[in-house]
Coordinates of C-alpha atoms in Angstrom, one line a residue:
X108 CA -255.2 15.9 166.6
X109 CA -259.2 15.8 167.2
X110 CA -259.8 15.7 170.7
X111 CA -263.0 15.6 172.6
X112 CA -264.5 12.2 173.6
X113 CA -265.3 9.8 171.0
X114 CA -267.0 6.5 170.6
X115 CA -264.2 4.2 172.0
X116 CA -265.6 1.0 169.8
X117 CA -265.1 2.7 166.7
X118 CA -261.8 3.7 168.0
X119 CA -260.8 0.0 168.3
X120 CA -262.3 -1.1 165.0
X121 CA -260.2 1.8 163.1
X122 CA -257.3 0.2 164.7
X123 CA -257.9 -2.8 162.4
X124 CA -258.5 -0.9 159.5
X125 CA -255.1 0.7 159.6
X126 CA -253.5 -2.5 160.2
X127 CA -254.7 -3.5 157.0
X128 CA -253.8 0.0 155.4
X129 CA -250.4 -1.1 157.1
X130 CA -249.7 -4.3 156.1
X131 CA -250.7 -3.6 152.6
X132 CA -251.8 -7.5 151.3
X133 CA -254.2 -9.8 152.6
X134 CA -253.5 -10.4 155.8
X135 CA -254.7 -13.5 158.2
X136 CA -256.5 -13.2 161.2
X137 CA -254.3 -13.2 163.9
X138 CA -252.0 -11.1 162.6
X139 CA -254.5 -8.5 162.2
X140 CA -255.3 -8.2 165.9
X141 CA -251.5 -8.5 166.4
X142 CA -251.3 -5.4 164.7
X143 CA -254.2 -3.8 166.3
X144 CA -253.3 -5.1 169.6
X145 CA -256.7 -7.1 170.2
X146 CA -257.2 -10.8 171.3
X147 CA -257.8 -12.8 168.0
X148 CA -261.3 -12.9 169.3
X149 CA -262.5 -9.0 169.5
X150 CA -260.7 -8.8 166.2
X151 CA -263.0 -11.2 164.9
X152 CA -266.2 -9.9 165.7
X153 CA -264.9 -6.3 164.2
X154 CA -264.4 -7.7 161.2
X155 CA -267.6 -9.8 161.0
X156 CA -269.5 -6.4 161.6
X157 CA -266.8 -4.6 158.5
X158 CA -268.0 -7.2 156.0
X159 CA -271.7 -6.9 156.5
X160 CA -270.6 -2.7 155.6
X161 CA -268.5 -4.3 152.9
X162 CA -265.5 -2.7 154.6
X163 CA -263.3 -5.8 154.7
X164 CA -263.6 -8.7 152.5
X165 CA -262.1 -13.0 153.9
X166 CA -260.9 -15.1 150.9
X167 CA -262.8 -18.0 151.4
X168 CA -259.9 -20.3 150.3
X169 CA -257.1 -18.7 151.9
X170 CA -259.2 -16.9 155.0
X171 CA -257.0 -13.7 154.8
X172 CA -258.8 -9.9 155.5
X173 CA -258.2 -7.4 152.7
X174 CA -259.8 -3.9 152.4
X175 CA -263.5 -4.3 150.9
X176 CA -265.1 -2.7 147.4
X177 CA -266.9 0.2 150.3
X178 CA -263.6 1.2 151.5
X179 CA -262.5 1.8 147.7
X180 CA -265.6 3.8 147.3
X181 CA -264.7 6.0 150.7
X182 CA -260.8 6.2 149.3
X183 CA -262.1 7.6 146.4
X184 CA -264.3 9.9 147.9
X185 CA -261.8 11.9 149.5
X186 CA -259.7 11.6 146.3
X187 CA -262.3 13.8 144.1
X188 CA -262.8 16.1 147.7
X189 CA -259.3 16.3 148.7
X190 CA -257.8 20.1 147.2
X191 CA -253.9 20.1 147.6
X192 CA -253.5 23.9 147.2
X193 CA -256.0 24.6 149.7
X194 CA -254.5 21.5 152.3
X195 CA -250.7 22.8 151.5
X196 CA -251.5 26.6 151.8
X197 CA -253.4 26.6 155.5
X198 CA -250.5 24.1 156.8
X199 CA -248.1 26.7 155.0
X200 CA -249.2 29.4 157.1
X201 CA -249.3 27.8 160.2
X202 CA -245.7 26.3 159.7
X203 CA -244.3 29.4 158.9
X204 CA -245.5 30.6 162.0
X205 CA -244.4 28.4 164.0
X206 CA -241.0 28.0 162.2
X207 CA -240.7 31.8 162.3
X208 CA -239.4 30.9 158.4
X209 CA -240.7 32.6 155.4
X210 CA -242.6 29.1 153.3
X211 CA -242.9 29.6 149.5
X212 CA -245.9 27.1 147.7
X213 CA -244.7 26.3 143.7
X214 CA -246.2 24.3 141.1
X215 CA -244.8 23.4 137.8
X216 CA -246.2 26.0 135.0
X217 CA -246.4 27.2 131.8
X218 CA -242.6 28.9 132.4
X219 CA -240.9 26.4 134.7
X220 CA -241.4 26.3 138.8
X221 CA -244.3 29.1 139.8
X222 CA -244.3 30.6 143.1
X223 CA -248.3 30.3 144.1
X224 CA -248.1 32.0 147.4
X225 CA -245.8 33.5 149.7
X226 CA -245.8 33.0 153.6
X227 CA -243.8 35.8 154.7
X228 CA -241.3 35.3 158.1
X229 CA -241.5 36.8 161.4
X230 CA -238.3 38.6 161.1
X231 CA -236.7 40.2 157.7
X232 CA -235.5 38.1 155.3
X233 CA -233.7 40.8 152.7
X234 CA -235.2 38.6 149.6
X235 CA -237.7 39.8 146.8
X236 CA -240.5 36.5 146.8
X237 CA -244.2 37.3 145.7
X238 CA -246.9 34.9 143.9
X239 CA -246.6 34.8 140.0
X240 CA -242.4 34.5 140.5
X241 CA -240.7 31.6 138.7
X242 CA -237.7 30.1 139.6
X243 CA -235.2 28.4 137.7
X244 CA -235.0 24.9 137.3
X245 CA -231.0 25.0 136.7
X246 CA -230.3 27.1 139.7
X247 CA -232.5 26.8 142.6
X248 CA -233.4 24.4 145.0
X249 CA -236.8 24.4 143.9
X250 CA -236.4 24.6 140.3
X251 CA -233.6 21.6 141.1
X252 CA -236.8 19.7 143.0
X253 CA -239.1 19.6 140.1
X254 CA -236.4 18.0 137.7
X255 CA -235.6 15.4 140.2
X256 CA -239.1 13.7 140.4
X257 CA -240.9 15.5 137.2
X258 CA -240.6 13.2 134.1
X259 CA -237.6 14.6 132.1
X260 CA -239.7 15.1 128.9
X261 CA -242.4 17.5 131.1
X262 CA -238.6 19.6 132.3
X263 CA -236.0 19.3 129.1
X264 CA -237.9 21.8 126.8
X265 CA -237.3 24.5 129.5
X266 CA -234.1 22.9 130.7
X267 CA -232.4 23.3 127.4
X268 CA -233.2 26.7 126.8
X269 CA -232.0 27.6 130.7
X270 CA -228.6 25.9 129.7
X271 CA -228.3 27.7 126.1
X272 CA -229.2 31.1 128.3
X273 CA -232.3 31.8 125.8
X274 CA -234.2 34.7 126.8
X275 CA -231.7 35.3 129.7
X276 CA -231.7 34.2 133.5
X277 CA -233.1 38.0 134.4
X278 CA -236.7 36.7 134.2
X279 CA -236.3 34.0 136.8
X280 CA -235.0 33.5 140.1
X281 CA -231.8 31.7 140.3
X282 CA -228.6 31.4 137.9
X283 CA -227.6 28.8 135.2
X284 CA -225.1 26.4 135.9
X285 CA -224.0 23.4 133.7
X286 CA -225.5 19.9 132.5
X287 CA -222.6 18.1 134.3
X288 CA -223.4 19.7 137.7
X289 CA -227.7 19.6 137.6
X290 CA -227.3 15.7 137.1
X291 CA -224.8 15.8 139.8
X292 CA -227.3 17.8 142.0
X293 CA -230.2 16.0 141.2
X294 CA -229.1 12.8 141.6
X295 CA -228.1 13.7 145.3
X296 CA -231.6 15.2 145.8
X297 CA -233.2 11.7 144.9
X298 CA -231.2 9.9 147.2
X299 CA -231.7 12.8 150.3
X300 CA -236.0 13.2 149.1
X301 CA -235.4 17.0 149.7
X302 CA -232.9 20.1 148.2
X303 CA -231.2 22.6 149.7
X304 CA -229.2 25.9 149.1
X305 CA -227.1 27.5 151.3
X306 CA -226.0 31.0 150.8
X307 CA -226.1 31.5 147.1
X308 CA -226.7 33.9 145.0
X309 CA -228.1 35.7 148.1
X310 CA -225.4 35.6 150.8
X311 CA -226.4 35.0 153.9
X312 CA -229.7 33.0 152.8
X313 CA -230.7 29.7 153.0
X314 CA -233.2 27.1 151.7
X315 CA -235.1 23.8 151.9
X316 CA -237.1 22.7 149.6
X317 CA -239.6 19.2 149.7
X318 CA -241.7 17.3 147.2
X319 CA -245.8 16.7 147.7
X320 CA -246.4 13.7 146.0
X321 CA -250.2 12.7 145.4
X322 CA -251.8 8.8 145.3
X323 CA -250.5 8.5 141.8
X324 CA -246.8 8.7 143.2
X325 CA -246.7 12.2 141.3
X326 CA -245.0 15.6 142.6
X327 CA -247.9 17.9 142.7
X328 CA -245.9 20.9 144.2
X329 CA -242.9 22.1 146.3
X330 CA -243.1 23.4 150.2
X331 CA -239.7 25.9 150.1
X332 CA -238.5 26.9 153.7
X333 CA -236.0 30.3 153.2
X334 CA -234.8 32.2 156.2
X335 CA -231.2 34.1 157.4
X336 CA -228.4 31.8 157.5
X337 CA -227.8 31.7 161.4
X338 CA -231.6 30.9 161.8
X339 CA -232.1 28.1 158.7
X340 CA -229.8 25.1 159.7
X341 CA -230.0 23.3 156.3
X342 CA -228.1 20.3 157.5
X343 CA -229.1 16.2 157.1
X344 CA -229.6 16.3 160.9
X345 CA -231.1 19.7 161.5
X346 CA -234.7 20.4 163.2
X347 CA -235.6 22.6 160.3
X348 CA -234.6 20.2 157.5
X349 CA -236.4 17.4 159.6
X350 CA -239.5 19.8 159.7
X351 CA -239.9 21.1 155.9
X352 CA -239.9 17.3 154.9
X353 CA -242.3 16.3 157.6
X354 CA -244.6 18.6 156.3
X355 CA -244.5 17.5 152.6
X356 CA -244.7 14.1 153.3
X357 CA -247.8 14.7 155.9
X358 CA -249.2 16.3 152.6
X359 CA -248.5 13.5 150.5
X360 CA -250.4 11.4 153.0
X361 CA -253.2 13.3 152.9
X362 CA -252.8 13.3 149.0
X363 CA -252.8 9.1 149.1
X364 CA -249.5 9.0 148.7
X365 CA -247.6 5.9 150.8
X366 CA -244.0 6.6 150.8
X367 CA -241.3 3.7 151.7
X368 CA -238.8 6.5 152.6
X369 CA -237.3 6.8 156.6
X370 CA -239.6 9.2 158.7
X371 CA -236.6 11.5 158.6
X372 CA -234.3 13.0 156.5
X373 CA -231.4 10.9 155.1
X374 CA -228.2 11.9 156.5
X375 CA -224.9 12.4 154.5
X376 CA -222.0 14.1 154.7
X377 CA -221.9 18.1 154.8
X378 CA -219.6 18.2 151.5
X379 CA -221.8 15.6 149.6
X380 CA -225.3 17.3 149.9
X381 CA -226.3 19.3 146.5
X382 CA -225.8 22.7 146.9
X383 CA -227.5 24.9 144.2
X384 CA -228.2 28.5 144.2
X385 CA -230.4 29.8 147.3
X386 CA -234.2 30.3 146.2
X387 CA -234.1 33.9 146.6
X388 CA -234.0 37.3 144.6
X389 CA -237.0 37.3 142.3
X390 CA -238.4 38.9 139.5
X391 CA -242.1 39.0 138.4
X392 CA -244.4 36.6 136.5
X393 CA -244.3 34.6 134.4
X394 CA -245.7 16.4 138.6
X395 CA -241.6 12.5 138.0
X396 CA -238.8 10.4 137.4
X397 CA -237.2 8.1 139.6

């Protein structure tokens, strides 16, 4: 939150803006300052001053608002500026702070899910994470993440040699399981927006793991949550669960992304959530589908 004091006009006028962000279509004017809370006249005289800056355009048949060819330009502006690793590491490091959780960053690599940086916990968390790990997709919540909303073709090369054990699970974190149970899993994961692990293989530990999505409604990386069972509630209605997917959808935001989902996570019942191997134990080295 930016505080100091601002220029309270330009305060106002945003308000209309983000109506329009909002509402998503053309809108008319009094349903604009409905949405901005203003009196159909201030809300006209802001957006007389947006369309000389080319902010808003009116329909001159229909007299509806919409967002105007500058605003594109300023969208697209921060598009090219905008860096997602950067973004999702510093608020990384300040949620695992505050959270007192260890935070793990992963992209999708040459090898599967890739571990990108670590955010360590304030107490011990007997795990073995470090940048350059790579979970697996079969047997993690994270690995589980990216074949939810990656496009199968981008997943099923590595998928299939996971399930047929090729080269071994020793070089990733996580175990194997089967076909029948990863569709299973990941079509729960869809449904909640978010995975979870509870306990396995690493007794004791738990995981939550959430999608960034960027404007192009793609998964760009995964923000992991792992901490001691008796700290990490990975319930539907837990503060911690609530908290890991509040942060990867504030990054989506900041990505472009406009998601339709609830603000929080979905509920459902304890026995129905997907509940794939922990994101723990590692070993070094080594964005969707709907």
């Amino acid at each position: 939150m930016v505080s100091g004091r601002g220029v309270q006009s330009v305060e106002v006028g945003g308000r209309l803006l983000e109506a329009l962000v909002r509402i998503g279509q053309p809108a008319m004017l009094r349903d604009l300052a409905q949405a901005a809370q203003l009196t159909p006249a201030q809300a006209h005289a802001y957006l007389l001053s947006f369309r000389k800056l080319r902010l808003v355009e009116q329909d001159e048949a229909s007299g509806r608002y919409s967002l105007g060819p500058f605003a594109l330009e300023v969208g697209l502006a921060r598009m090219r500026s905008a860096d997602p690793l950067r973004m999702a590491s510093k608020a990384a490091a300040e949620f695992a702070a505050e959270m007192g959780l260890m935070v793990t960053l992963a992209v999708w690599g040459t090898h599967g899910p890739t571990i990108i940086q670590v955010q360590e916990a304030s107490q011990a968390i007997h795990v073995n994470l470090r940048a350059g790990s790579v979970y697996t997709i079969t047997g993690t919540a994270t690995g589980q993440l990216f074949a939810a909303f990656l496009p199968r073709a981008q997943v099923q090369p590595l998928l299939a040699e996971e399930l047929r054990g090729v080269g071994g699970t020793n070089r990733k974190i996580g175990r194997a399981t089967s076909e029948a149970r990863l569709e299973h899993d990941i079509a729960a994961i869809r449904t909640l927006g978010y995975a979870t692990t509870e306990g396995v293989p690493v007794p004791g530990i738990n995981a939550v793991s959430a999608p960034v999505f960027d404007h192009m409604e793609q998964m760009q990386l995964a923000v992991t949550a792992i901490g001691n069972a008796g700290v990490l509630d990975c319930g539907p209605d837990s503060r911690q669960t609530a908290a890991v997917v509040a942060l990867a959808r504030r990054l989506s935001a900041e990505l472009g992304y406009r998601s339709e989902r609830p603000a929080e996570p979905v509920s459902a019942p304890r026995r129905g959530r997907p509940r794939a191997p922990a994101d723990a134990a590692a070993a070094p080295r080594r964005s969707r589908t709907r």
